Coordinates of C-alpha atoms in Angstrom, one line a residue:
X190 CA 0.0 0.0 0.0
X191 CA 1.4 3.3 -0.9
X192 CA 1.9 6.1 1.6
X193 CA -0.8 8.1 -0.3
X194 CA -3.3 5.3 0.0
X195 CA -2.5 4.9 3.7
X196 CA -3.1 8.6 4.3
X197 CA -6.5 8.5 2.5
X198 CA -7.4 5.3 4.5
X199 CA -6.6 7.0 7.7
X200 CA -8.5 10.1 6.9
X201 CA -11.5 8.1 5.9
X202 CA -11.4 6.0 9.1
X203 CA -11.5 9.3 11.1
X204 CA -14.5 10.4 9.1
X205 CA -16.2 7.0 9.7
X206 CA -15.8 7.6 13.4
X207 CA -17.2 11.1 13.3
X208 CA -20.2 10.2 11.2
X209 CA -21.8 8.9 14.4
X210 CA -21.8 12.5 15.7
X211 CA -24.4 15.1 14.8
X212 CA -24.0 16.3 11.2
X213 CA -23.3 19.8 12.4
X214 CA -20.3 18.6 14.4
X215 CA -18.9 15.9 12.2
X216 CA -16.6 18.0 9.9
X217 CA -15.3 19.9 12.9
X218 CA -14.5 16.7 14.7
X219 CA -12.5 15.4 11.6
X220 CA -10.6 18.7 11.3
X221 CA -9.9 18.9 15.0
X222 CA -8.6 15.4 15.1
X223 CA -6.4 15.8 12.0
X224 CA -5.1 19.2 13.3
X225 CA -4.3 17.8 16.7
X226 CA -2.7 14.4 15.7
X227 CA -1.3 14.8 12.2
X228 CA 2.2 16.2 11.9
X229 CA 2.8 19.0 9.3
X230 CA 4.3 16.6 6.8
X231 CA 1.2 14.5 6.8
X232 CA -1.1 17.6 6.5
X233 CA 1.1 18.9 3.6
X234 CA 0.6 15.5 1.8
X235 CA -3.1 15.6 2.6
X236 CA -3.5 19.0 0.9
X237 CA -1.5 17.8 -2.1
X238 CA -3.9 14.9 -2.5
X239 CA -7.0 17.2 -2.0
X240 CA -5.7 19.5 -4.7
X241 CA -5.2 16.6 -7.1
X242 CA -8.8 15.7 -6.7
X243 CA -10.4 12.3 -6.6
X244 CA -7.9 10.7 -4.3
X245 CA -10.7 8.7 -2.7
X246 CA -11.4 10.8 0.3
X247 CA -14.8 10.4 2.0
X248 CA -17.0 13.4 1.4
X249 CA -16.9 14.3 5.1
X250 CA -13.1 14.5 4.8
X251 CA -13.5 16.9 1.9
X252 CA -15.9 19.0 3.9
X253 CA -13.5 19.1 6.8
X254 CA -10.5 20.1 4.6
X255 CA -11.4 23.8 4.8
X256 CA -11.0 23.6 8.6
X257 CA -7.7 21.8 8.6
X258 CA -4.6 23.9 9.3
X259 CA -2.4 24.1 6.2
X260 CA 1.3 23.8 7.2
X261 CA 3.9 26.3 5.9
X262 CA 5.6 25.2 2.8

C-alpha cells in the first residue's frame, strides 16, 4: 500500500468515526482530530492529495478540509 493510499485510508477512518456525531459537528471533529494528531508533513501531503482531486477521500473529509490547518511550505 502506498503512503498516499494509507493517508487516504486513515482520513476516511477518522470520518467514519465522526459520522456517528451530529452532522453539524462531524466535519469539525474530523478537522480537529487531524489538526491535533497529524504532523505538518502529513497535512502537507493531505493537501497535495486534496488539490489533485479524486484521491478517494470520504465526502466528510473533503468537507473538513477547509477547517484543517495548512502547514507552511
